[in-house]
Structures are given as structure tokens and as C-alpha cells.
């Protein structure tokens, strides 16, 4: 059965209202499912989720984004690189606005431990090497992170 966007929005609000440990667990499980999907299915699911995220209260989307970012950083390097490449490619291909999330991503990054930051920077540099239009891709990132990963 195909769910409609309102069902997805309601599910996202429910997830946002879960205690952090449950939200983190659900995020990890959903990310694992996403990693295992075929690319065409990933694109459909991701675009619907992004569209629905834009229609829920900002405080809920912030909680979900933070849980999702945390889950992504826990992936092994290969899955992190593939997942990040996939997301960034979707953002560029479908012209997804990212300005609303720049501050959240920056704060998340700077709250990480140094070894986590280092791992993410290394992986992001690998992701950048996969894109033929690196300069366009860099515009998605906050200025401070852009400076760090392009050094």
C-alpha cells in the first residue's frame, strides 16, 4: 500500500516526538533500510521525505535532522561516503533548498569530538572527489566547513 504525504508527515511528527534514544534507533533502522534500497527507490523515498519534512514544524524537522546526521556519522566509511554522495547529488539534481539547515549542520559538526570531525572531513573530501562539479557542490556547505574540507 502506497502511503500519502500526509501519512508520512504524521509519521515524521510522531518520530520527532519520541524520546531521543528511540528516535536515534528509528533513524539508524531507516538509514539501514535506505542503504540497502535500489537507487531508483532511494530517490523516490528521499524526495518524498524531504518534501514532507518541509511541511512539518521546524522544531520537529530540526530534531529529525539531528538524529539523521548522528545516524549517518555512525556508518562505516564506505556507507557514509555512498549515502552522503547520494544525498548531495539529490540536493543538486532536484535543487533542494538547504539554507534552512545550514546552521543546524554547522552546530552539529562543531559539537562533535575532534576524532569524529576528522573522520567526517576525510569522508567528505572523498565525496567531493566523486563530483565533477565540485565548486557547485561546495556551495551547499556552511562557509567554515567548506573552508575545512576544501583545504
Short mmCIF file of N, CA and C in Angstrom, two decimals:
data_model
loop_
_atom_site.label_atom_id
_atom_site.label_comp_id
_atom_site.label_asym_id
_atom_site.label_seq_id
_atom_site.Cartn_x
_atom_site.Cartn_y
_atom_site.Cartn_z
N UNK A 1 0.84 -1.18 0.00
CA UNK A 1 0.00 0.00 0.00
C UNK A 1 0.89 1.25 0.00
N UNK A 2 0.60 2.15 -0.88
CA UNK A 2 1.35 3.39 -1.01
C UNK A 2 0.84 4.41 0.01
N UNK A 3 1.74 4.97 0.79
CA UNK A 3 1.30 5.98 1.77
C UNK A 3 1.25 7.34 1.10
N UNK A 4 0.35 8.17 1.60
CA UNK A 4 0.27 9.52 1.05
C UNK A 4 1.16 10.45 1.88
N UNK A 5 1.37 11.66 1.38
CA UNK A 5 2.28 12.60 2.04
C UNK A 5 1.82 12.97 3.45
N UNK A 6 0.53 13.05 3.66
CA UNK A 6 0.02 13.38 4.99
C UNK A 6 0.38 12.28 5.99
N UNK A 7 0.29 11.03 5.57
CA UNK A 7 0.70 9.92 6.43
C UNK A 7 2.18 10.03 6.80
N UNK A 8 2.98 10.36 5.80
CA UNK A 8 4.43 10.50 6.04
C UNK A 8 4.70 11.66 6.99
N UNK A 9 4.03 12.79 6.78
CA UNK A 9 4.20 13.94 7.67
C UNK A 9 3.81 13.57 9.10
N UNK A 10 2.71 12.87 9.26
CA UNK A 10 2.27 12.45 10.59
C UNK A 10 3.30 11.52 11.24
N UNK A 11 3.84 10.60 10.45
CA UNK A 11 4.87 9.70 10.96
C UNK A 11 6.12 10.48 11.39
N UNK A 12 6.50 11.48 10.60
CA UNK A 12 7.67 12.29 10.95
C UNK A 12 7.44 13.07 12.25
N UNK A 13 6.25 13.59 12.44
CA UNK A 13 5.94 14.31 13.68
C UNK A 13 5.98 13.34 14.86
N UNK A 14 5.43 12.15 14.68
CA UNK A 14 5.47 11.14 15.75
C UNK A 14 6.93 10.80 16.08
N UNK A 15 7.75 10.59 15.05
CA UNK A 15 9.16 10.28 15.28
C UNK A 15 9.86 11.42 16.03
N UNK A 16 9.55 12.65 15.64
CA UNK A 16 10.19 13.81 16.29
C UNK A 16 9.82 13.90 17.76
N UNK A 17 8.64 13.41 18.11
CA UNK A 17 8.18 13.47 19.50
C UNK A 17 8.65 12.30 20.35
N UNK A 18 9.32 11.34 19.74
CA UNK A 18 9.85 10.21 20.50
C UNK A 18 11.00 10.68 21.38
N UNK A 19 11.25 9.98 22.48
CA UNK A 19 12.47 10.28 23.25
C UNK A 19 13.70 10.07 22.35
N UNK A 20 14.76 10.79 22.63
CA UNK A 20 15.95 10.77 21.77
C UNK A 20 16.46 9.36 21.50
N UNK A 21 16.52 8.49 22.51
CA UNK A 21 17.08 7.16 22.30
C UNK A 21 16.22 6.35 21.31
N UNK A 22 14.91 6.54 21.33
CA UNK A 22 14.04 5.85 20.37
C UNK A 22 14.15 6.48 18.98
N UNK A 23 14.21 7.79 18.94
CA UNK A 23 14.35 8.49 17.66
C UNK A 23 15.67 8.08 16.99
N UNK A 24 16.71 7.96 17.79
CA UNK A 24 18.01 7.55 17.26
C UNK A 24 17.94 6.12 16.71
N UNK A 25 17.28 5.25 17.43
CA UNK A 25 17.14 3.87 16.99
C UNK A 25 16.35 3.78 15.69
N UNK A 26 15.24 4.50 15.60
CA UNK A 26 14.43 4.50 14.38
C UNK A 26 15.24 5.09 13.22
N UNK A 27 15.99 6.15 13.47
CA UNK A 27 16.82 6.77 12.43
C UNK A 27 17.85 5.78 11.90
N UNK A 28 18.51 5.07 12.80
CA UNK A 28 19.50 4.08 12.37
C UNK A 28 18.86 2.98 11.52
N UNK A 29 17.68 2.52 11.95
CA UNK A 29 16.99 1.46 11.21
C UNK A 29 16.55 1.95 9.83
N UNK A 30 15.99 3.14 9.76
CA UNK A 30 15.54 3.68 8.48
C UNK A 30 16.73 3.95 7.55
N UNK A 31 17.83 4.39 8.12
CA UNK A 31 19.02 4.63 7.32
C UNK A 31 19.57 3.31 6.77
N UNK A 32 19.56 2.29 7.60
CA UNK A 32 19.99 0.95 7.16
C UNK A 32 19.12 0.48 6.00
N UNK A 33 17.82 0.67 6.11
CA UNK A 33 16.91 0.29 5.03
C UNK A 33 17.22 1.09 3.77
N UNK A 34 17.49 2.37 3.92
CA UNK A 34 17.79 3.22 2.78
C UNK A 34 19.07 2.76 2.08
N UNK A 35 20.10 2.44 2.85
CA UNK A 35 21.37 2.00 2.29
C UNK A 35 21.16 0.74 1.44
N UNK A 36 20.24 -0.11 1.85
CA UNK A 36 20.02 -1.38 1.15
C UNK A 36 19.07 -1.27 -0.05
N UNK A 37 18.41 -0.12 -0.24
CA UNK A 37 17.46 0.05 -1.34
C UNK A 37 18.18 0.21 -2.67
N UNK A 38 17.44 -0.07 -3.74
CA UNK A 38 17.93 0.23 -5.09
C UNK A 38 17.87 1.75 -5.28
N UNK A 39 18.72 2.27 -6.16
CA UNK A 39 18.84 3.71 -6.33
C UNK A 39 17.53 4.41 -6.70
N UNK A 40 16.75 3.82 -7.61
CA UNK A 40 15.51 4.48 -8.01
C UNK A 40 14.52 4.56 -6.85
N UNK A 41 14.51 3.52 -6.01
CA UNK A 41 13.64 3.53 -4.83
C UNK A 41 14.15 4.55 -3.81
N UNK A 42 15.47 4.63 -3.65
CA UNK A 42 16.07 5.61 -2.74
C UNK A 42 15.68 7.03 -3.12
N UNK A 43 15.74 7.31 -4.41
CA UNK A 43 15.41 8.66 -4.89
C UNK A 43 13.97 9.00 -4.55
N UNK A 44 13.06 8.10 -4.84
CA UNK A 44 11.64 8.33 -4.57
C UNK A 44 11.39 8.56 -3.09
N UNK A 45 11.93 7.69 -2.26
CA UNK A 45 11.73 7.78 -0.81
C UNK A 45 12.34 9.07 -0.27
N UNK A 46 13.53 9.39 -0.72
CA UNK A 46 14.22 10.59 -0.22
C UNK A 46 13.49 11.86 -0.61
N UNK A 47 13.08 11.95 -1.86
CA UNK A 47 12.36 13.15 -2.30
C UNK A 47 11.04 13.33 -1.56
N UNK A 48 10.34 12.24 -1.31
CA UNK A 48 9.08 12.35 -0.56
C UNK A 48 9.35 12.77 0.89
N UNK A 49 10.39 12.20 1.48
CA UNK A 49 10.72 12.56 2.87
C UNK A 49 11.11 14.03 2.97
N UNK A 50 11.92 14.51 2.02
CA UNK A 50 12.33 15.92 2.03
C UNK A 50 11.12 16.83 1.88
N UNK A 51 10.24 16.49 0.94
CA UNK A 51 9.03 17.29 0.73
C UNK A 51 8.19 17.33 2.00
N UNK A 52 8.04 16.20 2.66
CA UNK A 52 7.23 16.13 3.88
C UNK A 52 7.91 16.85 5.05
N UNK A 53 9.24 16.78 5.10
CA UNK A 53 9.98 17.47 6.17
C UNK A 53 9.74 18.98 6.09
N UNK A 54 9.59 19.49 4.88
CA UNK A 54 9.39 20.92 4.70
C UNK A 54 8.00 21.36 5.13
N UNK A 55 7.12 20.40 5.38
CA UNK A 55 5.74 20.73 5.75
C UNK A 55 5.40 20.41 7.21
N UNK A 56 6.43 20.11 7.99
CA UNK A 56 6.19 19.89 9.42
C UNK A 56 6.82 21.05 10.19
N UNK A 57 6.43 21.25 11.45
CA UNK A 57 7.00 22.37 12.22
C UNK A 57 8.53 22.30 12.27
N UNK A 58 9.19 23.45 12.17
CA UNK A 58 10.66 23.50 12.15
C UNK A 58 11.33 22.80 13.33
N UNK A 59 10.73 22.88 14.52
CA UNK A 59 11.35 22.23 15.68
C UNK A 59 11.37 20.72 15.50
N UNK A 60 10.39 20.18 14.80
CA UNK A 60 10.36 18.73 14.54
C UNK A 60 11.39 18.35 13.47
N UNK A 61 11.45 19.15 12.42
CA UNK A 61 12.43 18.83 11.36
C UNK A 61 13.86 18.95 11.90
N UNK A 62 14.09 19.89 12.81
CA UNK A 62 15.43 20.03 13.40
C UNK A 62 15.80 18.78 14.20
N UNK A 63 14.88 18.29 15.03
CA UNK A 63 15.14 17.06 15.81
C UNK A 63 15.44 15.89 14.88
N UNK A 64 14.63 15.76 13.84
CA UNK A 64 14.82 14.65 12.91
C UNK A 64 16.13 14.76 12.16
N UNK A 65 16.47 15.96 11.72
CA UNK A 65 17.72 16.15 11.01
C UNK A 65 18.92 15.82 11.90
N UNK A 66 18.88 16.24 13.15
CA UNK A 66 19.98 15.93 14.07
C UNK A 66 20.10 14.42 14.30
N UNK A 67 18.98 13.74 14.45
CA UNK A 67 19.02 12.27 14.61
C UNK A 67 19.57 11.60 13.36
N UNK A 68 19.16 12.11 12.21
CA UNK A 68 19.60 11.55 10.94
C UNK A 68 21.10 11.79 10.74
N UNK A 69 21.57 12.99 11.03
CA UNK A 69 23.01 13.29 10.91
C UNK A 69 23.82 12.39 11.84
N UNK A 70 23.32 12.20 13.06
CA UNK A 70 24.02 11.34 14.01
C UNK A 70 24.10 9.92 13.47
N UNK A 71 23.00 9.42 12.92
CA UNK A 71 22.99 8.07 12.37
C UNK A 71 23.96 7.94 11.20
N UNK A 72 24.01 8.95 10.35
CA UNK A 72 24.91 8.90 9.20
C UNK A 72 26.37 8.87 9.66
N UNK A 73 26.70 9.63 10.68
CA UNK A 73 28.09 9.65 11.14
C UNK A 73 28.52 8.32 11.76
N UNK A 74 27.56 7.49 12.14
CA UNK A 74 27.88 6.18 12.73
C UNK A 74 28.10 5.10 11.67
N UNK A 75 27.79 5.42 10.41
CA UNK A 75 28.00 4.45 9.33
C UNK A 75 29.49 4.20 9.13
N UNK A 76 29.82 3.03 8.58
CA UNK A 76 31.22 2.81 8.22
C UNK A 76 31.55 3.75 7.07
N UNK A 77 32.82 3.95 6.82
CA UNK A 77 33.25 4.97 5.85
C UNK A 77 32.64 4.78 4.47
N UNK A 78 32.60 3.55 3.97
CA UNK A 78 32.06 3.31 2.62
C UNK A 78 30.58 3.69 2.55
N UNK A 79 29.79 3.28 3.53
CA UNK A 79 28.37 3.63 3.54
C UNK A 79 28.16 5.12 3.76
N UNK A 80 29.00 5.73 4.61
CA UNK A 80 28.92 7.18 4.83
C UNK A 80 29.15 7.91 3.51
N UNK A 81 30.20 7.53 2.81
CA UNK A 81 30.55 8.19 1.55
C UNK A 81 29.44 7.99 0.52
N UNK A 82 28.96 6.76 0.37
CA UNK A 82 27.89 6.48 -0.61
C UNK A 82 26.60 7.22 -0.26
N UNK A 83 26.23 7.21 1.01
CA UNK A 83 24.99 7.87 1.44
C UNK A 83 25.10 9.39 1.28
N UNK A 84 26.22 9.94 1.68
CA UNK A 84 26.42 11.38 1.57
C UNK A 84 26.45 11.80 0.10
N UNK A 85 27.15 11.04 -0.72
CA UNK A 85 27.17 11.32 -2.16
C UNK A 85 25.75 11.30 -2.71
N UNK A 86 24.98 10.29 -2.33
CA UNK A 86 23.60 10.16 -2.79
C UNK A 86 22.79 11.39 -2.40
N UNK A 87 22.85 11.79 -1.12
CA UNK A 87 22.08 12.95 -0.65
C UNK A 87 22.49 14.23 -1.36
N UNK A 88 23.77 14.46 -1.46
CA UNK A 88 24.25 15.68 -2.10
C UNK A 88 23.87 15.73 -3.58
N UNK A 89 23.92 14.58 -4.22
CA UNK A 89 23.51 14.50 -5.61
C UNK A 89 22.02 14.83 -5.76
N UNK A 90 21.20 14.34 -4.84
CA UNK A 90 19.76 14.65 -4.85
C UNK A 90 19.56 16.16 -4.65
N UNK A 91 20.27 16.73 -3.69
CA UNK A 91 20.12 18.16 -3.41
C UNK A 91 20.45 18.99 -4.65
N UNK A 92 21.53 18.63 -5.32
CA UNK A 92 21.93 19.39 -6.52
C UNK A 92 21.02 19.12 -7.71
N UNK A 93 20.70 17.87 -7.94
CA UNK A 93 19.89 17.50 -9.11
C UNK A 93 18.48 18.06 -9.03
N UNK A 94 17.89 18.01 -7.85
CA UNK A 94 16.50 18.43 -7.70
C UNK A 94 16.37 19.83 -7.09
N UNK A 95 17.50 20.52 -6.97
CA UNK A 95 17.52 21.90 -6.47
C UNK A 95 16.79 22.05 -5.14
N UNK A 96 17.17 21.19 -4.19
CA UNK A 96 16.57 21.22 -2.86
C UNK A 96 17.19 22.38 -2.08
N UNK A 97 16.39 23.29 -1.55
CA UNK A 97 16.96 24.39 -0.76
C UNK A 97 17.55 23.86 0.56
N UNK A 98 18.74 24.32 0.86
CA UNK A 98 19.42 23.84 2.08
C UNK A 98 19.65 24.94 3.10
N UNK A 99 19.36 26.17 2.77
CA UNK A 99 19.66 27.29 3.68
C UNK A 99 19.07 27.11 5.07
N UNK A 100 17.89 26.55 5.17
CA UNK A 100 17.24 26.38 6.47
C UNK A 100 18.01 25.42 7.36
N UNK A 101 18.84 24.57 6.76
CA UNK A 101 19.53 23.54 7.54
C UNK A 101 21.01 23.82 7.77
N UNK A 102 21.53 24.89 7.15
CA UNK A 102 22.96 25.19 7.24
C UNK A 102 23.39 25.37 8.70
N UNK A 103 22.66 26.16 9.47
CA UNK A 103 23.03 26.42 10.86
C UNK A 103 22.97 25.13 11.69
N UNK A 104 21.95 24.33 11.46
CA UNK A 104 21.83 23.06 12.18
C UNK A 104 23.02 22.17 11.88
N UNK A 105 23.41 22.07 10.59
CA UNK A 105 24.55 21.24 10.22
C UNK A 105 25.85 21.78 10.82
N UNK A 106 26.02 23.08 10.81
CA UNK A 106 27.23 23.68 11.40
C UNK A 106 27.32 23.40 12.89
N UNK A 107 26.24 23.65 13.59
CA UNK A 107 26.23 23.40 15.04
C UNK A 107 26.48 21.93 15.35
N UNK A 108 25.86 21.06 14.57
CA UNK A 108 26.07 19.61 14.75
C UNK A 108 27.54 19.27 14.58
N UNK A 109 28.14 19.76 13.50
CA UNK A 109 29.53 19.46 13.21
C UNK A 109 30.45 19.94 14.33
N UNK A 110 30.25 21.18 14.77
CA UNK A 110 31.14 21.73 15.79
C UNK A 110 30.93 21.11 17.17
N UNK A 111 29.82 20.44 17.38
CA UNK A 111 29.57 19.77 18.65
C UNK A 111 30.23 18.39 18.71
N UNK A 112 30.72 17.90 17.58
CA UNK A 112 31.36 16.58 17.53
C UNK A 112 32.73 16.61 18.19
N UNK A 113 33.17 15.44 18.62
CA UNK A 113 34.53 15.30 19.14
C UNK A 113 35.50 15.43 17.97
N UNK A 114 36.75 15.82 18.27
CA UNK A 114 37.73 16.07 17.22
C UNK A 114 37.94 14.87 16.31
N UNK A 115 37.99 13.64 16.88
CA UNK A 115 38.21 12.47 16.03
C UNK A 115 37.02 12.21 15.11
N UNK A 116 35.81 12.53 15.57
CA UNK A 116 34.63 12.38 14.71
C UNK A 116 34.66 13.42 13.59
N UNK A 117 35.05 14.65 13.93
CA UNK A 117 35.17 15.70 12.92
C UNK A 117 36.19 15.30 11.85
N UNK A 118 37.31 14.79 12.30
CA UNK A 118 38.37 14.40 11.39
C UNK A 118 37.90 13.31 10.42
N UNK A 119 37.21 12.32 10.95
CA UNK A 119 36.68 11.24 10.12
C UNK A 119 35.68 11.78 9.09
N UNK A 120 34.80 12.66 9.53
CA UNK A 120 33.80 13.23 8.63
C UNK A 120 34.47 14.08 7.56
N UNK A 121 35.45 14.88 7.95
CA UNK A 121 36.17 15.71 6.97
C UNK A 121 36.84 14.83 5.92
N UNK A 122 37.51 13.78 6.36
CA UNK A 122 38.16 12.86 5.41
C UNK A 122 37.14 12.25 4.45
N UNK A 123 36.01 11.81 5.01
CA UNK A 123 34.98 11.20 4.17
C UNK A 123 34.34 12.22 3.22
N UNK A 124 34.12 13.44 3.71
CA UNK A 124 33.56 14.48 2.84
C UNK A 124 34.52 14.82 1.70
N UNK A 125 35.79 14.82 1.98
CA UNK A 125 36.78 15.07 0.92
C UNK A 125 36.70 13.98 -0.15
N UNK A 126 36.51 12.74 0.28
CA UNK A 126 36.34 11.66 -0.70
C UNK A 126 35.08 11.85 -1.52
N UNK A 127 34.00 12.27 -0.85
CA UNK A 127 32.75 12.52 -1.57
C UNK A 127 32.97 13.62 -2.60
N UNK A 128 33.67 14.67 -2.23
CA UNK A 128 33.92 15.78 -3.16
C UNK A 128 34.67 15.31 -4.41
N UNK A 129 35.58 14.36 -4.23
CA UNK A 129 36.34 13.84 -5.36
C UNK A 129 35.45 13.10 -6.35
N UNK A 130 34.30 12.63 -5.91
CA UNK A 130 33.39 11.89 -6.77
C UNK A 130 32.55 12.81 -7.67
N UNK A 131 32.50 14.09 -7.33
CA UNK A 131 31.67 15.04 -8.08
C UNK A 131 32.51 15.78 -9.12
N UNK A 132 32.06 15.78 -10.38
CA UNK A 132 32.80 16.52 -11.40
C UNK A 132 32.62 18.04 -11.26
N UNK A 133 31.59 18.46 -10.56
CA UNK A 133 31.31 19.89 -10.40
C UNK A 133 31.47 20.26 -8.92
N UNK A 134 32.67 20.06 -8.43
CA UNK A 134 33.00 20.24 -7.02
C UNK A 134 32.66 21.64 -6.49
N UNK A 135 32.96 22.67 -7.26
CA UNK A 135 32.73 24.04 -6.79
C UNK A 135 31.25 24.30 -6.54
N UNK A 136 30.41 23.78 -7.41
CA UNK A 136 28.95 23.93 -7.22
C UNK A 136 28.50 23.19 -5.96
N UNK A 137 29.07 22.03 -5.76
CA UNK A 137 28.72 21.23 -4.59
C UNK A 137 29.12 21.93 -3.30
N UNK A 138 30.28 22.56 -3.30
CA UNK A 138 30.76 23.23 -2.09
C UNK A 138 29.82 24.32 -1.60
N UNK A 139 29.03 24.90 -2.49
CA UNK A 139 28.11 25.97 -2.08
C UNK A 139 27.03 25.48 -1.11
N UNK A 140 26.81 24.18 -1.05
CA UNK A 140 25.81 23.61 -0.14
C UNK A 140 26.26 23.72 1.31
N UNK A 141 27.56 23.63 1.52
CA UNK A 141 28.11 23.56 2.88
C UNK A 141 28.24 24.94 3.52
N UNK A 142 28.15 24.97 4.85
CA UNK A 142 28.43 26.23 5.56
C UNK A 142 29.87 26.68 5.25
N UNK A 143 30.08 27.98 5.25
CA UNK A 143 31.38 28.56 4.88
C UNK A 143 32.55 27.94 5.64
N UNK A 144 32.39 27.77 6.96
CA UNK A 144 33.50 27.24 7.77
C UNK A 144 33.84 25.80 7.37
N UNK A 145 32.81 25.00 7.15
CA UNK A 145 33.04 23.60 6.77
C UNK A 145 33.60 23.54 5.34
N UNK A 146 33.11 24.40 4.48
CA UNK A 146 33.61 24.47 3.10
C UNK A 146 35.11 24.75 3.11
N UNK A 147 35.52 25.68 3.94
CA UNK A 147 36.95 26.03 4.03
C UNK A 147 37.76 24.83 4.51
N UNK A 148 37.26 24.11 5.52
CA UNK A 148 37.98 22.98 6.09
C UNK A 148 38.11 21.83 5.08
N UNK A 149 37.01 21.49 4.39
CA UNK A 149 37.07 20.31 3.51
C UNK A 149 37.73 20.60 2.17
N UNK A 150 37.86 21.86 1.81
CA UNK A 150 38.50 22.15 0.52
C UNK A 150 39.99 22.44 0.66
N UNK A 151 40.51 22.43 1.88
CA UNK A 151 41.97 22.62 2.08
C UNK A 151 42.76 21.44 1.58
#
